[in-house]
Tab-separated table of C-alpha atoms in Angstrom:
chain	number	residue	atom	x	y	z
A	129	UNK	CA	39.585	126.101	92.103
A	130	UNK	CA	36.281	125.039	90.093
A	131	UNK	CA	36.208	121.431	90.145
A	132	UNK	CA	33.508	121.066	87.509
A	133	UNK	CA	35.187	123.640	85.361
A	134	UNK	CA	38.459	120.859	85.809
A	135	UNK	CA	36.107	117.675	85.123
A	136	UNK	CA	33.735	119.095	81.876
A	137	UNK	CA	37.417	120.483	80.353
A	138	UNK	CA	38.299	116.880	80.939
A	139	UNK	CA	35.691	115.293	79.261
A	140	UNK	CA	35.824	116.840	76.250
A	141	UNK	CA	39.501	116.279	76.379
A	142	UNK	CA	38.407	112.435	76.411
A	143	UNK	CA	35.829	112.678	74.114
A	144	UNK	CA	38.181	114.032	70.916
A	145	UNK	CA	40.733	111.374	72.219
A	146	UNK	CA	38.491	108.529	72.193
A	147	UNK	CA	37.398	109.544	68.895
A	148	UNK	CA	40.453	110.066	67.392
A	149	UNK	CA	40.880	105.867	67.974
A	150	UNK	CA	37.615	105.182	66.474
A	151	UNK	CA	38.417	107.697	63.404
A	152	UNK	CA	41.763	106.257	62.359
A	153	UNK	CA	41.702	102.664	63.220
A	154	UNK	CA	38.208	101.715	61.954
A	155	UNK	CA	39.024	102.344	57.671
A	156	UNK	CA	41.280	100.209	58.531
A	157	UNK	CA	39.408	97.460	59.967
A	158	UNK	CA	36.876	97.996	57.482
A	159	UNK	CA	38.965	97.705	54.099
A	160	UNK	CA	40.889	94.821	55.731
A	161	UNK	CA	39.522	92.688	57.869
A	162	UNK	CA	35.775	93.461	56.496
A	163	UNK	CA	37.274	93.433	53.217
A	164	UNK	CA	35.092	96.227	51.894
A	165	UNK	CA	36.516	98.291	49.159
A	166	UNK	CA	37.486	102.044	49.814
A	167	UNK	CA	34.313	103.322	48.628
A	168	UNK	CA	31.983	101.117	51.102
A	169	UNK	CA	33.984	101.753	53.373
A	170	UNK	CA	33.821	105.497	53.263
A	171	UNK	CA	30.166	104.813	52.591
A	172	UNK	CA	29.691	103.194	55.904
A	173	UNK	CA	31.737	105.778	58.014
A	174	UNK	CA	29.202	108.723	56.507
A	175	UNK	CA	26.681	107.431	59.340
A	176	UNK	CA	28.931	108.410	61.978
A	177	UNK	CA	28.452	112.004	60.951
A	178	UNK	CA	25.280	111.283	59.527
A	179	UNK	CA	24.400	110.585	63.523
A	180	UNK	CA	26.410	113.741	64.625
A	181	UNK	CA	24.609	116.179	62.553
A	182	UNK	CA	21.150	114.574	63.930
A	183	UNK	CA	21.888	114.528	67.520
A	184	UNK	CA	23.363	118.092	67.458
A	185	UNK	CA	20.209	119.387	66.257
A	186	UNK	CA	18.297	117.738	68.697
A	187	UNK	CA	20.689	118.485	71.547
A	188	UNK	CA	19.926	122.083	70.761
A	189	UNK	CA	16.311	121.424	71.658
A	190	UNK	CA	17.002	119.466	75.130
A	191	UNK	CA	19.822	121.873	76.394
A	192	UNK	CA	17.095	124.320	77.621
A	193	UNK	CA	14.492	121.873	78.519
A	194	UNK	CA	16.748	119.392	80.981
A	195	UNK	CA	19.729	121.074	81.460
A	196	UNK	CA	23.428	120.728	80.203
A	197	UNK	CA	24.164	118.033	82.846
A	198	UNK	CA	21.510	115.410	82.384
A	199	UNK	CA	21.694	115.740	78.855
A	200	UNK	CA	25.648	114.915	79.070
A	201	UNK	CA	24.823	112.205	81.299
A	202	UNK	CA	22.401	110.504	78.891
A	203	UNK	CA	24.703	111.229	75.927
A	204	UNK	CA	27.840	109.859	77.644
A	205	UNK	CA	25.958	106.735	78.084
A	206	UNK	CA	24.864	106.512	74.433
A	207	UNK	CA	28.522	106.939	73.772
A	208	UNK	CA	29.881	104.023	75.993
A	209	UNK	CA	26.982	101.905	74.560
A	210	UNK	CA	28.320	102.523	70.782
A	211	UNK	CA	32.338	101.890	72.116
A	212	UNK	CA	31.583	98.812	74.262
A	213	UNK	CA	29.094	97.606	71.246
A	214	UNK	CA	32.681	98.299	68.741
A	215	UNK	CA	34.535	96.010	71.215
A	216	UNK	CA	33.101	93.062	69.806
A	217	UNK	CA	33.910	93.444	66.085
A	218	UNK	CA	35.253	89.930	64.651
A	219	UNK	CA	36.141	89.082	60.559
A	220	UNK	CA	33.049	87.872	59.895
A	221	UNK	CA	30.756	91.053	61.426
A	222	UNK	CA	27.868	92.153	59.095
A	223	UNK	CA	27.370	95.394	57.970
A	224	UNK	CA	25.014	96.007	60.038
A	225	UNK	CA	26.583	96.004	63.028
A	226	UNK	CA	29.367	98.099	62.064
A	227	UNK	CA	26.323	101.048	61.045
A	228	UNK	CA	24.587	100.339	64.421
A	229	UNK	CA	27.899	100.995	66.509
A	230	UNK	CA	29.101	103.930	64.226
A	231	UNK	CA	25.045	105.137	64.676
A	232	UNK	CA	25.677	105.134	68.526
A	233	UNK	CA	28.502	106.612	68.419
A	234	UNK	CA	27.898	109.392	66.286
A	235	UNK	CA	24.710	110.434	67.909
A	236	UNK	CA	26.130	110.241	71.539
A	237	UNK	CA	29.311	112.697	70.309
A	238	UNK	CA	26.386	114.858	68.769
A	239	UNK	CA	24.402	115.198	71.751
A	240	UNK	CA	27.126	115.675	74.043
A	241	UNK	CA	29.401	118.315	72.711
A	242	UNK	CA	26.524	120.907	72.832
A	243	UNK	CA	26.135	120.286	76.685
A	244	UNK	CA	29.614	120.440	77.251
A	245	UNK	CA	30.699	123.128	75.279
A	246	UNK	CA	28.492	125.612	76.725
A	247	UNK	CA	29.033	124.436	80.446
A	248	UNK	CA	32.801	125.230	79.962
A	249	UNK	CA	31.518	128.741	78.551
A	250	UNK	CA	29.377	129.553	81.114
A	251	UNK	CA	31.631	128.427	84.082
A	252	UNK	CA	34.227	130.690	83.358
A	253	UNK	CA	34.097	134.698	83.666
A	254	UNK	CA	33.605	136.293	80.695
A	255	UNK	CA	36.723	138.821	81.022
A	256	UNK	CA	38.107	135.282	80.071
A	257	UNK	CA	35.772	133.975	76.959
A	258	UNK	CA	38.355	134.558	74.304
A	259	UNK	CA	40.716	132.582	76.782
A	260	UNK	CA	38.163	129.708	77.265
A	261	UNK	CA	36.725	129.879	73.640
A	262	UNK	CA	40.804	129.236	72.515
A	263	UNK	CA	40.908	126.364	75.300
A	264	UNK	CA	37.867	124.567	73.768
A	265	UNK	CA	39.472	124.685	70.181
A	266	UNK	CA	42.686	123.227	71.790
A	267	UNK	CA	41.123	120.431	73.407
A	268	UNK	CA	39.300	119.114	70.221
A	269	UNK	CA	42.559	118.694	68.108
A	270	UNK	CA	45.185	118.050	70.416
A	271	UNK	CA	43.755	114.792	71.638
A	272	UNK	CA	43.106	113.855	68.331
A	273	UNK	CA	46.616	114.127	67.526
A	274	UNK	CA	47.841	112.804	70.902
A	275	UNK	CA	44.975	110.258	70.498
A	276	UNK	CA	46.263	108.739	66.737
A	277	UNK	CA	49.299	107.794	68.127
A	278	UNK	CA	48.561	106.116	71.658
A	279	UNK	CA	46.582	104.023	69.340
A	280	UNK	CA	48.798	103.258	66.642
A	281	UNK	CA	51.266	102.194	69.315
A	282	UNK	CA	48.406	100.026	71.065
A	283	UNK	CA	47.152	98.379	68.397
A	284	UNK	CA	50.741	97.471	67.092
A	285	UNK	CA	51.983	96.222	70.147
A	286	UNK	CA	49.000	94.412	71.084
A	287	UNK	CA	49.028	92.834	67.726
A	288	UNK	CA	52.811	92.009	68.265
A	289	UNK	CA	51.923	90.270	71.400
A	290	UNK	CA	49.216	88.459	70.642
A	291	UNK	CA	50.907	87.121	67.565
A	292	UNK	CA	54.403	85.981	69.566
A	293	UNK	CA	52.348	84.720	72.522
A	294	UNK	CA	50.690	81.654	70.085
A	295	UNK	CA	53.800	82.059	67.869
A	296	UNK	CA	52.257	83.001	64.673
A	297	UNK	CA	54.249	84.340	62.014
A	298	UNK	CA	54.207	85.969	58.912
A	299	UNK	CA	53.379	82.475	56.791
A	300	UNK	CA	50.746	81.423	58.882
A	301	UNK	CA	47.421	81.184	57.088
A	302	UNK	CA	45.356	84.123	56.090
A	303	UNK	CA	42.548	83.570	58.575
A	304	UNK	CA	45.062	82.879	61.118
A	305	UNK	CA	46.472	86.448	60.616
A	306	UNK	CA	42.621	88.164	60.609
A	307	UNK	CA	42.141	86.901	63.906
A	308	UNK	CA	45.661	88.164	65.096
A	309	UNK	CA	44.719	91.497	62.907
A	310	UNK	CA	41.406	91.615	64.560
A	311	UNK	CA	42.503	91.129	68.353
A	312	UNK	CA	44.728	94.088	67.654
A	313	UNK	CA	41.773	96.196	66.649
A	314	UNK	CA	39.860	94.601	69.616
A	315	UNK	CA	42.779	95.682	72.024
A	316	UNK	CA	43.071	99.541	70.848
A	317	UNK	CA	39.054	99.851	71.113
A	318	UNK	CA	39.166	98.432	74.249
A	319	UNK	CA	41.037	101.793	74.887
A	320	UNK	CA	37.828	103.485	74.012
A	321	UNK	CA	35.420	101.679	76.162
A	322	UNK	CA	37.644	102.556	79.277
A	323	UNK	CA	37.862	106.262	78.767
A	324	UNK	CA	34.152	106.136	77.939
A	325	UNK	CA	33.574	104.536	81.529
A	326	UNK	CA	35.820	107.801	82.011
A	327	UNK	CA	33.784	110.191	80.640
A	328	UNK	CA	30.380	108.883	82.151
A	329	UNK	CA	32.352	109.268	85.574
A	330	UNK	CA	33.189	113.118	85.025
A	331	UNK	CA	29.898	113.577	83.791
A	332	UNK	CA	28.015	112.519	87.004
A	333	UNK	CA	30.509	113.677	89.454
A	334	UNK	CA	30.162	117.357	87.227
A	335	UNK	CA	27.293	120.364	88.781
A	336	UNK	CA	26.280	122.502	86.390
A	337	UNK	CA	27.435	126.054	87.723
A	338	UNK	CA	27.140	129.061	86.216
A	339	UNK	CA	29.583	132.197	86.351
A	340	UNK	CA	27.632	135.265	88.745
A	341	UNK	CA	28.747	137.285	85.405
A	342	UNK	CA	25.546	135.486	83.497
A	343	UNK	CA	23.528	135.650	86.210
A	344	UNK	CA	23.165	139.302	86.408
A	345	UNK	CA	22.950	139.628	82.988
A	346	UNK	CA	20.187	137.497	83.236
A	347	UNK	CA	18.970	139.624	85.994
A	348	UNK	CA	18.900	142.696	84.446
């Protein structure tokens, strides 16, 4: 019956599952197709949260000054920047890019999971908070979950593809096997970018709309 309850439930559905891509697949890209060792690797994916933790913060501050819709608005945006900027990751990619995207990322999933969060709170009676607060917690893991293997099985059958369509095999030369490796990776964050054209969508076409329960408490 409430649409926007439907579309910010959705979002943060997409946001956890886009994540989940970005989360499992990038080590992986990092220790080898970067060739960084486990350790720089690690060191490099610390500014991911390193970007959370920041925006969060700050996303407390703007929720009561512009809303919980424009503020998901801007940070969706932020977070299509940082996937459609990871969509262009190649073997010979400097270090720098890698932080930038994993930067972008990090702060747009920081600034909008505040927003969102308390939009699906406030939407919904509270006879039904425990209900909603259990519905939240469901909808960060299970798309993680859901989300690790939809991208395993992209990024192995894109790989597959790519590599029979120019009929490469397994004793082709090393650089010949990055690139296939890489297009893989290319393929599954490509996955990413859509569903955070996706998210941007649902959080336009959202109204912020709060339950009559909070407004007379308010009130009073």
């Amino acid at each position: 019956k409430n649409r926007t309850f439907l579309f910010i439930n959705l979002v943060i559905f997409l946001v956890f599952f886009s994540l989940s891509g970005i989360s499992y697949l990038l080590p992986f890209y990092l220790k080898y197709v970067g060739g960084y060792s486990v350790s720089e690797a690690g060191l490099i994916l610390t500014s991911l949260s390193v970007a959370m933790m920041i925006a969060g913060i700050i996303a407390g501050m703007l929720y009561n000054r512009i809303g919980g819709r424009v503020l998901s608005i801007i940070a969706a945006v932020i977070l299509l920047a940082g996937y459609y900027l990871i969509t262009h990751l190649r073997v010979d990619t400097p270090t720098s890019y890698v932080v930038a995207c994993l930067l972008c990322i990090g702060f747009g999933l920081g600034l909008i999971i505040t927003p969102v969060s308390n939009m699906i709170m406030t939407g919904a009676p509270r006879k039904y908070q425990g209900m909603v607060s259990s519905l939240t917690s469901l909808e960060r893991f299970a798309p993680m979950s859901i989300g690790i293997a939809i991208y395993n099985i992209i990024f192995i059958q894109g790989m597959s593809a790519i590599a029979k369509h120019h009929d490469i095999t397994r004793n082709a030369p090393a650089e010949i096997q990055l690139k296939v490796l890489t297009a893989g990776f290319d393929l599954a964050f490509l996955l990413s970018f859509l569903v955070g054209i996706l998210i941007v969508i649902l959080t336009i076409m959202a109204r912020y709309e709060v339950h009559p329960d909070y407004l007379k408490e308010d009130s009073v």
